[in-house]
Coordinates of C-alpha atoms and ligand atoms in Angstrom, one line a residue:
X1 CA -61.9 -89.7 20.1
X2 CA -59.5 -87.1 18.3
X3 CA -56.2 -87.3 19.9
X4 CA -55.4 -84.0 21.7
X5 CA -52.3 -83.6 19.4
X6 CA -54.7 -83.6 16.4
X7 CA -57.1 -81.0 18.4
X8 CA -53.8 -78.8 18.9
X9 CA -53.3 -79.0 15.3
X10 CA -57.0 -77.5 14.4
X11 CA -56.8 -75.1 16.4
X12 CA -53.8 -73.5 15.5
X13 CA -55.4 -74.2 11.8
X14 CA -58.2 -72.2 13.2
X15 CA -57.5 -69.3 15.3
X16 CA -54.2 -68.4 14.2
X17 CA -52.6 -66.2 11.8
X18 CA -48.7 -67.5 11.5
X19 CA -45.9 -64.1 10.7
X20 CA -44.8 -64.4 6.4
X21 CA -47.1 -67.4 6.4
X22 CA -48.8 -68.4 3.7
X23 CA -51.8 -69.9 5.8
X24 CA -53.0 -72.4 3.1
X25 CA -49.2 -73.6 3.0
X26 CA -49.5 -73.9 6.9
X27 CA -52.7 -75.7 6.8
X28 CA -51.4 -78.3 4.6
X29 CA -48.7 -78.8 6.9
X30 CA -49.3 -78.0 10.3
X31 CA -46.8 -77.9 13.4
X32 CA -47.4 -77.0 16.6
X33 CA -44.3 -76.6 19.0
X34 CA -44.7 -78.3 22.2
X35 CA -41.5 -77.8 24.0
X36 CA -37.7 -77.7 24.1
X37 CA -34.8 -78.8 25.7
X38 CA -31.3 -77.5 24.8
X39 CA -30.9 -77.2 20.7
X40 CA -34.1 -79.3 20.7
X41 CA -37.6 -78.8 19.9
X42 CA -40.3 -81.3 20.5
X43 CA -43.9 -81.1 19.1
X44 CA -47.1 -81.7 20.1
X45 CA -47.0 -85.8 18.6
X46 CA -43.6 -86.0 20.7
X47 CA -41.3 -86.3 17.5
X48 CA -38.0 -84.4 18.5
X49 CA -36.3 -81.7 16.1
X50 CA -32.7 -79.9 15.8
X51 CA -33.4 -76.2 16.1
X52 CA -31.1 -75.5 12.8
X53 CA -32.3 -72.2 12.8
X54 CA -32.1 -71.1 16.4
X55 CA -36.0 -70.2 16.5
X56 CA -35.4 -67.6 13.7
X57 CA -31.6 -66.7 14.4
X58 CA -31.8 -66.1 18.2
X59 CA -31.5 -68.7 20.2
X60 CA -28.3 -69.1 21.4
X61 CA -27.2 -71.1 24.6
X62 CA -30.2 -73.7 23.7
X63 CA -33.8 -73.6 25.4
X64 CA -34.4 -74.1 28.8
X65 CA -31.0 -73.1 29.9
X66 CA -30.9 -72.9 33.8
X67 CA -29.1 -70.0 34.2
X68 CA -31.6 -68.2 32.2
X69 CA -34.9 -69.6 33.5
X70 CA -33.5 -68.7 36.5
X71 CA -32.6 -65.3 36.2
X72 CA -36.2 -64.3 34.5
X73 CA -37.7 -66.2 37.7
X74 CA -35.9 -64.4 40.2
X75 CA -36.8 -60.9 38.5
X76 CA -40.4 -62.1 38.2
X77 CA -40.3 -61.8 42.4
X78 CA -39.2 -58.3 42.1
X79 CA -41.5 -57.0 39.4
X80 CA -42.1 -58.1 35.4
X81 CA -42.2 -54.9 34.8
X82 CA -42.5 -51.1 34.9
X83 CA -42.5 -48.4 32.4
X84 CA -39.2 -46.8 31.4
X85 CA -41.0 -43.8 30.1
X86 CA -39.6 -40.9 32.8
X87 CA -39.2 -43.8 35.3
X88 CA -35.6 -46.2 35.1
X89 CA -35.6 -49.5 36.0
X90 CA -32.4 -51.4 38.0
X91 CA -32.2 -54.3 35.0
X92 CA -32.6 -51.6 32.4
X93 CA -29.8 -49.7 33.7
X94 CA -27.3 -52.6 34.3
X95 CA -27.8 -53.5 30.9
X96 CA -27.5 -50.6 29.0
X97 CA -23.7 -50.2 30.6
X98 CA -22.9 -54.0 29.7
X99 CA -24.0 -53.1 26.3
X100 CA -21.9 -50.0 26.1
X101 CA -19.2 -52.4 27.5
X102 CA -19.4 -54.9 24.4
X103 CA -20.6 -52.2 21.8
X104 CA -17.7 -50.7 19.8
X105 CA -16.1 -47.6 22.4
X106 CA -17.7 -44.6 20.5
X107 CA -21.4 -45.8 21.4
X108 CA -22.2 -44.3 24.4
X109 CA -26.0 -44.3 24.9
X110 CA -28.8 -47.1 24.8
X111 CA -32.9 -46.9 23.7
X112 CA -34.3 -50.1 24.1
X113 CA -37.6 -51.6 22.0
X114 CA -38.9 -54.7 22.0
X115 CA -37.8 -56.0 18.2
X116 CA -35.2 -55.6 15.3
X117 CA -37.5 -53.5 13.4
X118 CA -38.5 -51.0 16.1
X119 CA -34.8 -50.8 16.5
X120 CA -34.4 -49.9 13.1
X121 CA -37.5 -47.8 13.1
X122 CA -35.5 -46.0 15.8
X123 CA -32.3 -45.6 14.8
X124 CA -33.8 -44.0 11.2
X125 CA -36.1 -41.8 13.5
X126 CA -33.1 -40.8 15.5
X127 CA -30.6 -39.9 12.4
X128 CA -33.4 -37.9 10.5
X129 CA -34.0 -36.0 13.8
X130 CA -30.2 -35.9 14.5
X131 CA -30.1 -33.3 11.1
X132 CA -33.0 -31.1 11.9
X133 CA -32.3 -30.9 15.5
X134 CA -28.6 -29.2 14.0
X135 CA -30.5 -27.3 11.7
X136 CA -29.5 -29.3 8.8
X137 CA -33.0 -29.7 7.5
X138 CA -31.9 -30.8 4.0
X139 CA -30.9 -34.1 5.4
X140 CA -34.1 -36.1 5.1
X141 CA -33.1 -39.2 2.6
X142 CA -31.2 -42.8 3.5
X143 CA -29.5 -44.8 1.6
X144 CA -29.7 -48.6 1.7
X145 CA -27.7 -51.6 0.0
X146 CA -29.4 -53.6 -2.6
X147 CA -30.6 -57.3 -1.3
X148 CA -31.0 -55.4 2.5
X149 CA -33.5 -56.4 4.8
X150 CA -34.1 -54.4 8.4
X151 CA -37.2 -55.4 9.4
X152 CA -40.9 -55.3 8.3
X153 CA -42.4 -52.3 9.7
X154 CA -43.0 -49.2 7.3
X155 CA -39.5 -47.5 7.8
X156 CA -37.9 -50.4 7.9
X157 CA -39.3 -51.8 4.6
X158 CA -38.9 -48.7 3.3
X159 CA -35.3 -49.4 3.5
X160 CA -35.6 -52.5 2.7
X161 CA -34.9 -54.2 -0.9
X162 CA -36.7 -57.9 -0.8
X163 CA -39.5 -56.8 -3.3
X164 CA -41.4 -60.1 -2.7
X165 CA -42.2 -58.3 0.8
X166 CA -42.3 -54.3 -0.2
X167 CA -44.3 -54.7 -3.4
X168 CA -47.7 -54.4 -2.2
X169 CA -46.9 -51.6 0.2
X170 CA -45.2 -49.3 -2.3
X171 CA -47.0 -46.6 -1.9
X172 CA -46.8 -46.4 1.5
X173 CA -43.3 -46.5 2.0
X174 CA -40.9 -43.1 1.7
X175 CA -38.3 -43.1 -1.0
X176 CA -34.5 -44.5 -0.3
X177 CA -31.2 -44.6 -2.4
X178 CA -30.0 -47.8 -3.5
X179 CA -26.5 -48.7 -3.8
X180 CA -25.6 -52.2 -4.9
X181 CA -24.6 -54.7 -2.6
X182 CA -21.0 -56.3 -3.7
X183 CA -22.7 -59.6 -4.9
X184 CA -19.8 -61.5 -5.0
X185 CA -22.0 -64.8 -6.5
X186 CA -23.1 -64.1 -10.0
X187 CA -20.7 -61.3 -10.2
X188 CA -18.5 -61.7 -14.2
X189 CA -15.3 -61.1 -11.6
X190 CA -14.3 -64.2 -9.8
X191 CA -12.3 -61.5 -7.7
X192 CA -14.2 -60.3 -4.4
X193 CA -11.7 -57.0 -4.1
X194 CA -13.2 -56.0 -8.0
X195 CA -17.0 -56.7 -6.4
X196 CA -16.0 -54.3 -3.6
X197 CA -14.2 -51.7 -5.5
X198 CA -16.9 -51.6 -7.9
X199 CA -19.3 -51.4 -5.4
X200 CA -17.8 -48.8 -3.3
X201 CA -16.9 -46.7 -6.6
X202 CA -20.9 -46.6 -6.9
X203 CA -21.5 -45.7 -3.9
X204 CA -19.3 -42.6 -3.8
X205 CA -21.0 -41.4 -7.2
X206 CA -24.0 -41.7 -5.2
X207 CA -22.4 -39.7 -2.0
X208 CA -21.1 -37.3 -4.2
X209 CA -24.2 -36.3 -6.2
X210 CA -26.8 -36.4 -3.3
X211 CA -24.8 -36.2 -0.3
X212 CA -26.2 -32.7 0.8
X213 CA -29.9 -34.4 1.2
X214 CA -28.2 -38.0 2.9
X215 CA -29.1 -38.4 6.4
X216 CA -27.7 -41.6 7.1
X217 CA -26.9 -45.0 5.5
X218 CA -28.4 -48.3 6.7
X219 CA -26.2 -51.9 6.3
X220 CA -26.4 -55.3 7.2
X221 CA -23.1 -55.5 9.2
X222 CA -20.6 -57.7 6.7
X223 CA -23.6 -60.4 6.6
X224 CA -26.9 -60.0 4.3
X225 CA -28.9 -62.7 6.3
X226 CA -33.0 -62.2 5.0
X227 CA -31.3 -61.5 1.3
X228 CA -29.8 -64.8 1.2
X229 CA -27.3 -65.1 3.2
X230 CA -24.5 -62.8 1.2
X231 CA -21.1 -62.1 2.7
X232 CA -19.6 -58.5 2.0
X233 CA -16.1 -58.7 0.5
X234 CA -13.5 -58.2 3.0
X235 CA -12.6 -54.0 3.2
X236 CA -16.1 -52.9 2.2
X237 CA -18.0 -52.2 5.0
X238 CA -14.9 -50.1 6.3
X239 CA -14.9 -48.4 2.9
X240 CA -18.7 -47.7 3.8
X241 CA -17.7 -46.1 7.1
X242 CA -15.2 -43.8 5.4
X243 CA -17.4 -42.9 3.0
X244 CA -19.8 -41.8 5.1
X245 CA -17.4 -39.7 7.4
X246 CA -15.7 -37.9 4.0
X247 CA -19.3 -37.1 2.7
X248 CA -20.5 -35.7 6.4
X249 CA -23.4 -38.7 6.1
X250 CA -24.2 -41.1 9.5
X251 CA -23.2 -44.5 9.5
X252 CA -26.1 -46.7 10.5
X253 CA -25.2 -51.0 11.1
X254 CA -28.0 -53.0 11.6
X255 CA -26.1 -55.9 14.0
X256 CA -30.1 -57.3 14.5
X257 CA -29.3 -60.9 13.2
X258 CA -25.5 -61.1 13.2
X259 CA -24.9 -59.6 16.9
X260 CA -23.7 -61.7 20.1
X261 CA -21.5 -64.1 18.2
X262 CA -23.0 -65.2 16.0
X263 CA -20.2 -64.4 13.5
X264 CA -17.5 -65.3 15.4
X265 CA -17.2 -61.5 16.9
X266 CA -19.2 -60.2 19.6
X267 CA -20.6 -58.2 16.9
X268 CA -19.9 -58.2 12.8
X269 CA -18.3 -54.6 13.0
X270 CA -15.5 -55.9 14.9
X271 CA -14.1 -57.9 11.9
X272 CA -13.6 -54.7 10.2
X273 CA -13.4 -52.4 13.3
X274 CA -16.1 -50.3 12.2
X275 CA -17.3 -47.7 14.6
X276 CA -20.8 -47.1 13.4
X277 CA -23.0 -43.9 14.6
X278 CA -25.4 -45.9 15.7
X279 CA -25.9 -49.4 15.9
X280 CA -29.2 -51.8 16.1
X281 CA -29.6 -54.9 18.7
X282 CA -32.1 -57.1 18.9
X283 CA -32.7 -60.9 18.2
X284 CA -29.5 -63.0 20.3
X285 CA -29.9 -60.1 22.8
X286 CA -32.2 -62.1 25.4
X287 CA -30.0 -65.7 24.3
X288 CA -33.5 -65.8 22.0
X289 CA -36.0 -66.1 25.1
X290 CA -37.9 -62.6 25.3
X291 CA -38.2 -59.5 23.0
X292 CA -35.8 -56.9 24.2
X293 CA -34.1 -55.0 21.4
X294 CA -32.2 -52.0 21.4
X295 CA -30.8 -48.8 19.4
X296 CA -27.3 -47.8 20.5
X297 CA -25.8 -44.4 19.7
X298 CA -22.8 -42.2 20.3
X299 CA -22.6 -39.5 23.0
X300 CA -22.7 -36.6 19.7
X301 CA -26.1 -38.0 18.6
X302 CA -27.2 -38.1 22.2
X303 CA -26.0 -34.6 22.9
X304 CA -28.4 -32.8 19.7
X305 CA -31.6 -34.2 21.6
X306 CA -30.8 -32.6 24.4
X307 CA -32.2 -29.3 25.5
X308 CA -35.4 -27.6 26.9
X309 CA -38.0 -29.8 26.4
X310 CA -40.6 -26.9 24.7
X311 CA -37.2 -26.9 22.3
X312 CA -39.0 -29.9 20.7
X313 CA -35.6 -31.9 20.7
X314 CA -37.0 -34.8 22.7
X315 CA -37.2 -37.9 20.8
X316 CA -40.9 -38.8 20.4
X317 CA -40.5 -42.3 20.7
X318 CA -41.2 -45.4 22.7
X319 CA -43.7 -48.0 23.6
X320 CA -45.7 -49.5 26.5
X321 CA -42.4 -52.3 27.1
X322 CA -39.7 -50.3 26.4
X323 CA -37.0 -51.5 28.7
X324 CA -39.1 -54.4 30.0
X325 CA -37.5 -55.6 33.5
X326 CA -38.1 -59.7 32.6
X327 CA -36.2 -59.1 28.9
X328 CA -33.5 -57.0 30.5
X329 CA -32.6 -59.6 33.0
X330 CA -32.7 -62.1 30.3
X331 CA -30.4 -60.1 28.6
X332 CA -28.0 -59.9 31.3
X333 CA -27.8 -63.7 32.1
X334 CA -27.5 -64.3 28.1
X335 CA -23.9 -62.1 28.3
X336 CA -22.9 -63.4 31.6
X337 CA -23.2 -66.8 30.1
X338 CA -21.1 -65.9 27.3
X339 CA -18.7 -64.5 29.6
X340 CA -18.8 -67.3 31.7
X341 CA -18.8 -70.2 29.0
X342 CA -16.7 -68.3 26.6
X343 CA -19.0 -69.3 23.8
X344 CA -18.0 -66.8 21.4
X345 CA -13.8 -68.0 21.6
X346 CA -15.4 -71.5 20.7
X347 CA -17.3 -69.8 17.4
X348 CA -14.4 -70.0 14.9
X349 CA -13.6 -73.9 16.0
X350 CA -17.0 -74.7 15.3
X351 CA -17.5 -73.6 12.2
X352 CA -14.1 -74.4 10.9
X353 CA -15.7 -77.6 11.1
X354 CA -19.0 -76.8 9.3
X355 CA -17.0 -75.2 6.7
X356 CA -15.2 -78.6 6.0
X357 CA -18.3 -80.4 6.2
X358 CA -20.4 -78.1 3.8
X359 CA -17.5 -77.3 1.6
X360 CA -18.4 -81.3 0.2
X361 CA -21.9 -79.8 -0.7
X362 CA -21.0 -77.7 -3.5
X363 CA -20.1 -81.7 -5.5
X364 CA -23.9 -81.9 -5.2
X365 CA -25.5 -81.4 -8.2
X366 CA -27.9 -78.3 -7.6
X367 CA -25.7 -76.7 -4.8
X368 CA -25.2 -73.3 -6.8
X369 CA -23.2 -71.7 -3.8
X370 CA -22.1 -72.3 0.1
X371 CA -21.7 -69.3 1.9
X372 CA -20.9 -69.2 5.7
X373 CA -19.5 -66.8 8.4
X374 CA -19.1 -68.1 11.9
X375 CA -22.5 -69.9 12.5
X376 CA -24.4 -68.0 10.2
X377 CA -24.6 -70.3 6.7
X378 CA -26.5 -70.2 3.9
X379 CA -26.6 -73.0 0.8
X380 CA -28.0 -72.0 -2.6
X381 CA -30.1 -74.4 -4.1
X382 CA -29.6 -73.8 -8.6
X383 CA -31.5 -75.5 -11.2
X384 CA -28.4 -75.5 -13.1
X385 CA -24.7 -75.6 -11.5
X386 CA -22.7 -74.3 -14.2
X387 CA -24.4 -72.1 -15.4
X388 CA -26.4 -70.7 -12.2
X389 CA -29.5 -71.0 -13.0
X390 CA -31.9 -70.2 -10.7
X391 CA -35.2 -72.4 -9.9
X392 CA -38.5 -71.0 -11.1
X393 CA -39.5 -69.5 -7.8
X394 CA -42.6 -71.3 -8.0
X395 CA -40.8 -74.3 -7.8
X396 CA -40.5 -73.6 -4.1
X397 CA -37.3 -76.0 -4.1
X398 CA -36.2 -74.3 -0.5
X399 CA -39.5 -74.7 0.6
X400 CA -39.6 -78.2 0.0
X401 CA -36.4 -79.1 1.0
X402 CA -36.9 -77.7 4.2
X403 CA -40.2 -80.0 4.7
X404 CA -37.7 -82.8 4.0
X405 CA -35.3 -81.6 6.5
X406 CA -38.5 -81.3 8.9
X407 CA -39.2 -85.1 8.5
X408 CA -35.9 -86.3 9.0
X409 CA -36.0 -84.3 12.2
X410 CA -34.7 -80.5 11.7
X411 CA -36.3 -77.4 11.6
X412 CA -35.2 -74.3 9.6
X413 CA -36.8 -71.8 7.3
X414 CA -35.8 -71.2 3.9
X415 CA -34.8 -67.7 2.2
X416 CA -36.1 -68.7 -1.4
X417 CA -34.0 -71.5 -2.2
X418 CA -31.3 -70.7 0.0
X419 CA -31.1 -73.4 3.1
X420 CA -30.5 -71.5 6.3
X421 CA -28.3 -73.4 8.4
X422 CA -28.0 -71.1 11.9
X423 CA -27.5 -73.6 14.8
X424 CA -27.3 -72.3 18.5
X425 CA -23.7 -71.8 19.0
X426 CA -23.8 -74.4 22.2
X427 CA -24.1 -77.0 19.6
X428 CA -21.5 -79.4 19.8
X429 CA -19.7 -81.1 16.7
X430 CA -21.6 -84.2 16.7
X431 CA -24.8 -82.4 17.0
X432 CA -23.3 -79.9 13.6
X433 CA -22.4 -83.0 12.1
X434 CA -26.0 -85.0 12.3
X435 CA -27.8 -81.8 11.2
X436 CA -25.6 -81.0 8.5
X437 CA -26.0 -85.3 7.2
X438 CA -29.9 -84.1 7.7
X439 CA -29.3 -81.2 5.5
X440 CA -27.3 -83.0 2.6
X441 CA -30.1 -85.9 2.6
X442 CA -32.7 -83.5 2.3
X443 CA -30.9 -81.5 -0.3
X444 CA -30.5 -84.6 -2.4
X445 CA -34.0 -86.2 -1.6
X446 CA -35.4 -83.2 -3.2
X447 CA -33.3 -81.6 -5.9
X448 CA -32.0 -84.8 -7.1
X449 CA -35.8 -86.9 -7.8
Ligands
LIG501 N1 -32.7 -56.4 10.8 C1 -32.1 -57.6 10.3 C2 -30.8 -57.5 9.8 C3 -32.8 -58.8 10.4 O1 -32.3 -59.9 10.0 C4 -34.1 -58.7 11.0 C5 -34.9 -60.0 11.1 O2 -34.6 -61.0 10.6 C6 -34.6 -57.5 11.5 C7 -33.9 -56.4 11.3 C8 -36.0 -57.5 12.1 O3 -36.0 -58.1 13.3 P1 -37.3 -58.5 14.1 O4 -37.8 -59.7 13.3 O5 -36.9 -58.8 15.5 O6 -38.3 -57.3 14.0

């Protein structure tokens, strides 16, 4: 008889169709998640893993926390949900004014989606109707930062710059301006300020030859997670901001995978004080256990949609679970837990720690580059150290390292062949310590054969 683990397996070999999967890579190495129990997961055979990535950069207070299965439970005996299209809703309300409350002060007003790309595909939406509700029809372009990833939708790849997932859909995507990330790894300089004054010196020659047709620029806030894991240089993302105010162009920060702590700030902007125009949510907003995302925006934004509604300023916009009851109240437990458990304040400690502890990776002979803020880390995997070589890409050397790290009893996804190490941020430093040994074994097993 075929063990019911093994008939889990075919099945998911058979029906499903697995999100930037290659299928035929899945087949040969199936997995089928079973449960999970604070930061970890257990599969279908019963073997237990560290969730190193936080189920795709989300989770963050482990799984089956009590507080939250609790607060989803007790909304499920009021209503899962309603639609918020003309109609509020008492958890969508509550949370839009805690969000307000964390949010940098100039963001005023919440729209809610259901993932980080809709809340992307909203906030471009909402800046290129901003301009031709003023009249200022001209404004139709965006500009976007080398390396950037917001999503996988059509907007959002159109601002995108991974080619590896836009070149297929080319000619369905619009047309954006690229300025270059300041790549400080690779860069001639050693000096991060010369990375960001060249950088921002770029993007002002852009500003000042196009900025008549620029609706809005969309960043990563200070973190380049999808691209590999890239850190801005300290001063340019505030250089970005005043760029955009001198050249009358709206600021848009995608806070989607570095929002609720996961940098060591409630959000990324705050380690610059940024004050974007509007700001995207999503991911850590539900503590990673529903899809609730959300668009925030200041009060001036707000104010050029409003009118008669034969006017045609109404935002044309929003789906069957916008504002979903269940993922709101999940959102609301997720931030009273960080209020209550102070899990952000506890950020910088830990990963002062995994700095130490990864800062001995780069004596490994095909770490190229360790690159880290708060609990967001990312180790580059070279073919040559000195001279930075990368791996043939068809090497897959992420890929397999991450199998490794999978058999030695951690789960994470690899960006190329950079490592991903996002933890939950409950994790405690024994638990960092074990998954970072898992990650250095795997590192060597593979790259060093
Ligand atoms: N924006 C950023 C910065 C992201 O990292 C991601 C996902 O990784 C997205 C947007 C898209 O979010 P989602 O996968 O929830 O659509």
């Amino acid at each position: 008889m075929v063990a019911m683990s093994e008939q889990w397996l075919e099945k998911s070999k058979k029906y499903l169709w697995l999100p930037f999967t290659q299928m035929k890579d899945y087949e040969e190495n199936p997995l089928v998640i079973e449960s999970g129990e604070g930061i970890f997961l257990k599969d279908i055979s019963g073997k237990t893993y560290y969730d190193g990535y936080s189920s795709l950069w989300l989770n963050v207070h482990g799984h089956r926390k009590k507080e939250m299965d609790e607060a989803i439970r007790k909304q499920l005996e009021r209503i899962a949900h309603s639609t918020l299209l003309g109609a509020a809703n008492i958890p969508a309300i509550e949370l839009a004014e805690k969000l307000i409350e964390w949010t940098p002060p100039n963001l005023t007003r919440v729209f809610y989606s259901d993932s980080g790309a809709e809340s992307v595909e909203i906030a471009l939406k909402m800046a290129f109707q901003y301009w031709h509700n003023l009249g200022e029809t001209q404004k139709q372009k965006f500009v976007t930062l080398t390396n950037g990833y917001h999503g996988d939708t059509v907007g959002a790849i159109s601002v995108g710059s991974i080619d590896i997932f836009h070149t297929v859909y080319h000619p369905l995507m619009f047309t954006s301006y690229k300025a270059p990330f300041p790549m400080v790894y690779r860069h001639p300089s050693n000096d991060p300020n010369v990375v960001r004054d060249e950088a921002l010196a770029q993007l002002e020659a852009l500003f000042e030859q196009h900025h008549e047709e620029i609706a809005a620029m969309i960043v990563e806030a200070i973190v380049q997670g999808a691209g590999g894991m890239h850190i801005m240089p300290k001063g340019y993302l505030k250089g970005v901001e005043q760029l955009c105010r001198k050249y009358n162009i709206l600021l848009i920060v995608d806070e989607v995978a570095t929002g609720f702590g996961r940098t060591g700030k409630r959000f990324a902007v705050e380690h610059e004080n940024v004050s974007p125009d509007i700001m995207t949510v999503a991911k850590g907003i539900t503590g990673g256990y529903l899809p609730i995302a959300a668009t925030l925006t200041t009060e001036a934004i707000y104010e050029a949609f409003y009118g008669d509604y034969c006017e045609l300023k109404t935002f044309f916009h929003g789906h069957s679970y916008t504002g979903n009851q269940l993922g709101c109240a999940a959102a609301l437990a997720n931030i009273a837990l960080f209020e209550k458990e102070r899990l952000i304040e506890q950020v910088e400690e830990k990963a002062a720690f995994v700095a130490e502890q990864l800062a001995t990776f780069t004596e490994l002979k095909h770490v190229g580059d360790v690159r880290q803020l708060g609990l967001m880390c990312g180790i580059e995997l070279v073919r040559d150290r000195e001279t930075n070589e990368p791996y043939p890409w068809t090497e897959r050397i992420g890929y397999q390292t991450t199998l490794k790290m999978r058999e030695l009893g951690m789960l994470t996804r690899p960006l190329g062949d950079v490592i991903v190490f996002m933890p939950p941020l409950t994790s405690a430093i024994a638990d960092l310590e074990a998954m970072i040994s898992i990650m250095r074994e795997a590192i060597v097993a593979t790259t060093e054969r």
